[in-house]
Amino acid sequence: AGTGTPAQLNQNDGLAIELGVKFRSAEAGYVTALRFYKGSQDGGTHVGHLWTSGGTLLATATFTGETASGWQEVTLSAPVAIAANTTYVASYHSSAGYYVATTGYFTQAVTNGPLTALASGTDGPNGLYRYGTSGFPTSSFNSSNYWVDLVFAPDSGPDTTPPTVLSTTPASGATGVLVGATVNPQMAEQLALD
């Protein structure tokens, strides 16, 4: 989860904008939510996206119930599985074009638990944007952090816990147990006619 405060608040270049971050996880798991830091003047609609590094869209979610400023979060309708040591992009689209930034942030990688926001140059630039309609962001300026984040849940692997038996019938070791069967009368009638 994101912490900290952007250096530049309430930036606006006069166009709607998609802003993103490249990240990897050291372990397989699930992205369960998307987050971004909102400046106080950003009153537009915000839609979060999760992408592969090649631009394939994996998830979309519209932010609702936003506060006036600070970190905003939207839960994905279903968790998205991600592979270990694979680059993904988390982004959001600001219809009003407002965003926050800290320039020069991704000159080095930033790691929190199993997640790492890549240093620019590790897998292309980091701190991504795209002007206009929503879409995969590929432009970058001065390794800027646009304060996009995500919520990650580790993959706990398959459930190997054996089932618990609550009761059995007949009881173990029972004798003289009556076994019977009930036949649907209509079925019995049809069988008799054949």
Coordinates of N, CA, C and O in Angstrom, one line a residue, residues 95-182:
S95 N -10.2 12.0 -15.9 CA -11.0 12.6 -16.9 C -10.7 14.1 -16.9 O -10.8 14.8 -17.9
A96 N -10.5 14.7 -15.7 CA -10.3 16.2 -15.6 C -8.8 16.5 -15.8 O -8.5 17.7 -15.9
G97 N -7.9 15.5 -15.9 CA -6.5 15.8 -16.3 C -5.6 16.2 -15.1 O -4.5 16.5 -15.3
Y98 N -6.2 16.2 -13.9 CA -5.3 16.5 -12.7 C -4.5 15.3 -12.3 O -5.0 14.1 -12.4
Y99 N -3.3 15.5 -11.8 CA -2.5 14.4 -11.3 C -1.5 15.0 -10.3 O -1.3 16.2 -10.2
V100 N -0.8 14.1 -9.6 CA 0.3 14.5 -8.7 C 1.6 13.9 -9.2 O 1.5 12.9 -10.0
A101 N 2.7 14.4 -8.8 CA 4.0 13.9 -9.3 C 5.1 14.2 -8.4 O 5.1 15.1 -7.6
T102 N 6.1 13.3 -8.5 CA 7.4 13.6 -7.9 C 8.5 13.2 -8.9 O 8.6 12.0 -9.3
T103 N 9.1 14.2 -9.5 CA 10.1 14.0 -10.6 C 11.4 13.3 -10.0 O 11.7 13.5 -8.9
G104 N 12.0 12.5 -10.9 CA 13.2 11.8 -10.5 C 13.1 10.7 -9.5 O 14.1 10.2 -9.1
Y105 N 11.9 10.3 -9.2 CA 11.6 9.3 -8.2 C 12.1 7.9 -8.6 O 12.7 7.2 -7.7
F106 N 11.9 7.5 -9.8 CA 12.3 6.2 -10.2 C 13.7 6.0 -10.8 O 13.9 5.2 -11.7
T107 N 14.6 6.9 -10.4 CA 16.0 6.7 -10.7 C 16.5 5.5 -10.0 O 17.6 4.9 -10.4
Q108 N 15.8 5.0 -9.0 CA 16.2 3.7 -8.4 C 14.9 3.0 -8.1 O 13.8 3.6 -8.0
A109 N 15.0 1.7 -7.9 CA 13.8 0.9 -7.6 C 13.3 1.2 -6.2 O 14.1 1.6 -5.3
V110 N 12.0 0.9 -6.0 CA 11.4 1.1 -4.7 C 10.7 -0.2 -4.3 O 9.8 -0.7 -5.1
T111 N 11.1 -0.9 -3.2 CA 10.6 -2.2 -2.9 C 9.8 -2.1 -1.5 O 10.3 -1.4 -0.6
N112 N 8.7 -2.7 -1.5 CA 7.9 -2.8 -0.3 C 7.3 -4.2 -0.3 O 6.5 -4.6 -1.1
G113 N 7.9 -5.0 0.7 CA 7.5 -6.5 0.7 C 7.9 -7.2 -0.5 O 9.0 -6.9 -1.1
P114 N 7.0 -8.0 -1.2 CA 7.4 -8.7 -2.4 C 7.3 -7.8 -3.6 O 7.8 -8.2 -4.7
L115 N 6.7 -6.6 -3.5 CA 6.5 -5.7 -4.7 C 7.7 -4.7 -4.9 O 8.2 -4.2 -3.9
T116 N 8.0 -4.5 -6.1 CA 9.0 -3.5 -6.5 C 8.5 -2.7 -7.6 O 8.1 -3.2 -8.7
A117 N 8.6 -1.4 -7.4 CA 8.3 -0.4 -8.5 C 9.7 -0.3 -9.2 O 10.7 0.1 -8.5
L118 N 9.8 -0.6 -10.5 CA 11.0 -0.7 -11.2 C 11.7 0.7 -11.3 O 11.1 1.7 -11.5
A119 N 13.0 0.6 -11.3 CA 13.8 1.8 -11.6 C 13.7 2.0 -13.1 O 13.7 1.0 -13.9
S120 N 13.7 3.2 -13.6 CA 13.7 3.5 -15.0 C 14.9 2.9 -15.6 O 16.0 3.0 -15.1
G121 N 14.7 2.1 -16.7 CA 15.8 1.5 -17.4 C 15.9 0.0 -17.1 O 16.5 -0.8 -17.9
T122 N 15.2 -0.5 -16.0 CA 15.1 -1.9 -15.8 C 14.3 -2.7 -16.8 O 14.8 -3.7 -17.3
D123 N 13.2 -2.1 -17.2 CA 12.3 -2.7 -18.2 C 11.7 -1.5 -18.9 O 10.5 -1.3 -18.9
G124 N 12.5 -0.7 -19.5 CA 12.1 0.6 -20.1 C 11.9 1.6 -19.0 O 12.3 1.4 -17.9
P125 N 11.3 2.7 -19.4 CA 11.1 3.8 -18.4 C 10.0 3.4 -17.4 O 9.2 2.6 -17.6
N126 N 10.1 4.1 -16.2 CA 9.0 4.0 -15.3 C 8.5 5.4 -14.9 O 9.1 6.4 -15.1
G127 N 7.2 5.4 -14.5 CA 6.5 6.7 -14.3 C 5.9 7.0 -15.7 O 6.5 7.7 -16.5
L128 N 4.7 6.3 -16.0 CA 4.2 6.4 -17.3 C 2.9 7.3 -17.4 O 2.2 7.4 -16.4
Y129 N 2.7 7.8 -18.6 CA 1.5 8.6 -18.8 C 1.1 8.5 -20.3 O 1.8 8.1 -21.1
R130 N -0.2 8.9 -20.5 CA -0.7 8.9 -21.9 C -1.8 10.0 -21.8 O -2.7 10.0 -21.0
Y131 N -1.7 11.0 -22.7 CA -2.8 12.0 -22.8 C -4.0 11.6 -23.6 O -3.9 10.7 -24.5
G132 N -5.1 12.1 -23.3 CA -6.4 11.9 -24.0 C -7.2 10.8 -23.4 O -7.3 10.6 -22.2
T133 N -7.8 9.9 -24.3 CA -8.6 8.9 -23.9 C -7.9 7.8 -23.1 O -6.6 7.7 -23.2
S134 N -8.6 7.1 -22.3 CA -8.0 6.0 -21.5 C -7.3 5.0 -22.4 O -7.8 4.6 -23.4
G135 N -6.2 4.5 -22.0 CA -5.4 3.5 -22.7 C -4.1 3.3 -22.0 O -3.7 3.9 -21.0
F136 N -3.4 2.3 -22.6 CA -2.1 1.9 -22.0 C -1.1 3.0 -22.1 O -0.7 3.5 -23.1
P137 N -0.6 3.4 -20.9 CA 0.4 4.5 -20.9 C 1.8 4.1 -21.2 O 2.3 3.1 -20.7
T138 N 2.5 4.8 -22.1 CA 3.8 4.4 -22.6 C 4.8 5.5 -22.5 O 6.0 5.3 -22.6
S139 N 4.4 6.8 -22.4 CA 5.3 7.9 -22.3 C 5.8 8.1 -20.9 O 5.2 7.6 -19.9
S140 N 7.0 8.7 -20.8 CA 7.6 8.9 -19.5 C 8.3 10.3 -19.5 O 8.8 10.7 -20.5
F141 N 8.4 10.9 -18.3 CA 9.1 12.2 -18.2 C 9.9 12.2 -16.9 O 9.4 12.1 -15.8
N142 N 11.2 12.2 -17.0 CA 12.1 12.4 -15.9 C 11.9 11.4 -14.8 O 12.0 11.7 -13.6
S143 N 11.6 10.1 -15.1 CA 11.4 9.0 -14.1 C 10.4 9.5 -13.0 O 10.6 9.1 -11.8
S144 N 9.4 10.2 -13.4 CA 8.4 10.7 -12.4 C 7.5 9.7 -11.8 O 7.1 8.7 -12.5
N145 N 7.3 9.8 -10.5 CA 6.3 9.0 -9.8 C 5.0 9.7 -9.8 O 4.9 10.8 -9.3
Y146 N 4.0 9.1 -10.4 CA 2.6 9.7 -10.5 C 1.7 9.1 -9.4 O 0.5 9.2 -9.4
W147 N 2.3 8.4 -8.4 CA 1.7 7.9 -7.2 C 0.5 7.0 -7.5 O -0.6 7.2 -7.0
V148 N 0.8 6.0 -8.3 CA -0.2 4.9 -8.6 C 0.3 3.7 -7.8 O 1.5 3.4 -7.8
D149 N -0.6 2.9 -7.2 CA -0.3 1.8 -6.4 C -1.3 0.7 -6.5 O -2.3 0.8 -7.3
L150 N -1.1 -0.4 -5.8 CA -2.0 -1.5 -5.9 C -2.0 -2.2 -4.5 O -1.1 -2.0 -3.7
V151 N -2.9 -3.1 -4.4 CA -3.0 -4.0 -3.2 C -2.7 -5.4 -3.7 O -3.4 -5.9 -4.6
F152 N -1.8 -6.1 -3.0 CA -1.3 -7.4 -3.4 C -1.6 -8.4 -2.3 O -1.4 -8.1 -1.2
A153 N -2.1 -9.6 -2.7 CA -2.3 -10.7 -1.8 C -1.4 -11.9 -2.3 O -1.5 -12.3 -3.5
P154 N -0.5 -12.4 -1.5 CA 0.3 -13.5 -1.9 C -0.5 -14.7 -2.2 O -1.6 -15.0 -1.7
D155 N 0.0 -15.5 -3.2 CA -0.6 -16.8 -3.5 C -0.2 -17.8 -2.5 O 0.9 -18.2 -2.3
S156 N -1.2 -18.3 -1.8 CA -1.0 -19.3 -0.7 C -0.9 -20.7 -1.2 O -0.6 -21.6 -0.5
G157 N -1.0 -20.9 -2.6 CA -0.9 -22.2 -3.1 C -2.2 -23.0 -3.0 O -3.2 -22.5 -2.5
P158 N -2.2 -24.2 -3.5 CA -3.4 -25.0 -3.4 C -3.8 -25.4 -1.9 O -2.9 -25.5 -1.1
D159 N -5.1 -25.6 -1.7 CA -5.5 -25.9 -0.3 C -5.2 -27.4 -0.1 O -5.8 -28.3 -0.8
T160 N -4.3 -27.7 0.8 CA -3.9 -29.1 1.0 C -4.5 -29.6 2.4 O -4.1 -30.7 2.8
T161 N -5.4 -28.8 3.0 CA -6.0 -29.3 4.2 C -7.0 -30.4 4.0 O -7.9 -30.2 3.2
P162 N -6.8 -31.5 4.6 CA -7.8 -32.6 4.3 C -9.2 -32.2 4.9 O -9.3 -31.5 5.8
P163 N -10.2 -32.8 4.3 CA -11.6 -32.5 4.8 C -11.8 -33.1 6.1 O -11.2 -34.1 6.5
T164 N -12.7 -32.5 6.9 CA -13.0 -32.9 8.2 C -14.3 -33.7 8.1 O -15.3 -33.2 7.6
V165 N -14.3 -34.9 8.6 CA -15.6 -35.8 8.6 C -16.4 -35.4 9.9 O -15.9 -35.5 11.0
L166 N -17.6 -35.0 9.6 CA -18.4 -34.6 10.8 C -19.3 -35.7 11.3 O -19.5 -35.9 12.5
S167 N -19.7 -36.6 10.4 CA -20.5 -37.8 10.8 C -20.5 -38.8 9.7 O -20.4 -38.5 8.6
T168 N -20.8 -40.1 10.1 CA -20.9 -41.2 9.1 C -22.1 -42.0 9.5 O -22.5 -42.1 10.6
T169 N -22.7 -42.6 8.5 CA -23.9 -43.5 8.7 C -23.8 -44.6 7.7 O -23.5 -44.4 6.6
P170 N -24.0 -45.9 8.2 CA -24.2 -46.3 9.5 C -22.9 -46.1 10.4 O -21.8 -46.0 9.8
A171 N -23.1 -46.2 11.7 CA -21.9 -46.1 12.6 C -20.9 -47.2 12.3 O -21.3 -48.3 11.9
S172 N -19.7 -47.0 12.5 CA -18.6 -48.0 12.3 C -18.9 -49.2 13.1 O -19.2 -49.1 14.3
G173 N -18.8 -50.4 12.5 CA -19.0 -51.7 13.2 C -20.5 -52.1 13.4 O -20.8 -53.0 14.1
A174 N -21.4 -51.3 12.8 CA -22.8 -51.6 13.0 C -23.2 -52.9 12.3 O -22.6 -53.2 11.2
T175 N -24.1 -53.7 12.9 CA -24.6 -55.0 12.3 C -26.1 -54.9 12.1 O -26.8 -54.1 12.8
G176 N -26.6 -55.7 11.3 CA -28.0 -55.8 11.1 C -28.6 -54.5 10.4 O -29.7 -54.1 10.7
V177 N -27.8 -53.9 9.6 CA -28.3 -52.6 9.0 C -29.2 -53.0 7.8 O -28.8 -53.8 6.9
L178 N -30.4 -52.4 7.8 CA -31.3 -52.6 6.7 C -31.0 -51.7 5.5 O -30.8 -50.5 5.7
V179 N -30.8 -52.3 4.4 CA -30.5 -51.5 3.2 C -31.8 -51.6 2.3 O -32.3 -52.7 2.1
G180 N -32.3 -50.5 1.8 CA -33.5 -50.5 1.0 C -33.3 -49.5 -0.2 O -32.4 -48.7 -0.2
A181 N -34.3 -49.5 -1.1 CA -34.3 -48.6 -2.2 C -35.7 -48.2 -2.5 O -36.6 -49.0 -2.3
T182 N -35.9 -47.0 -2.8 CA -37.3 -46.5 -3.2 C -37.3 -46.2 -4.7 O -36.3 -45.6 -5.2

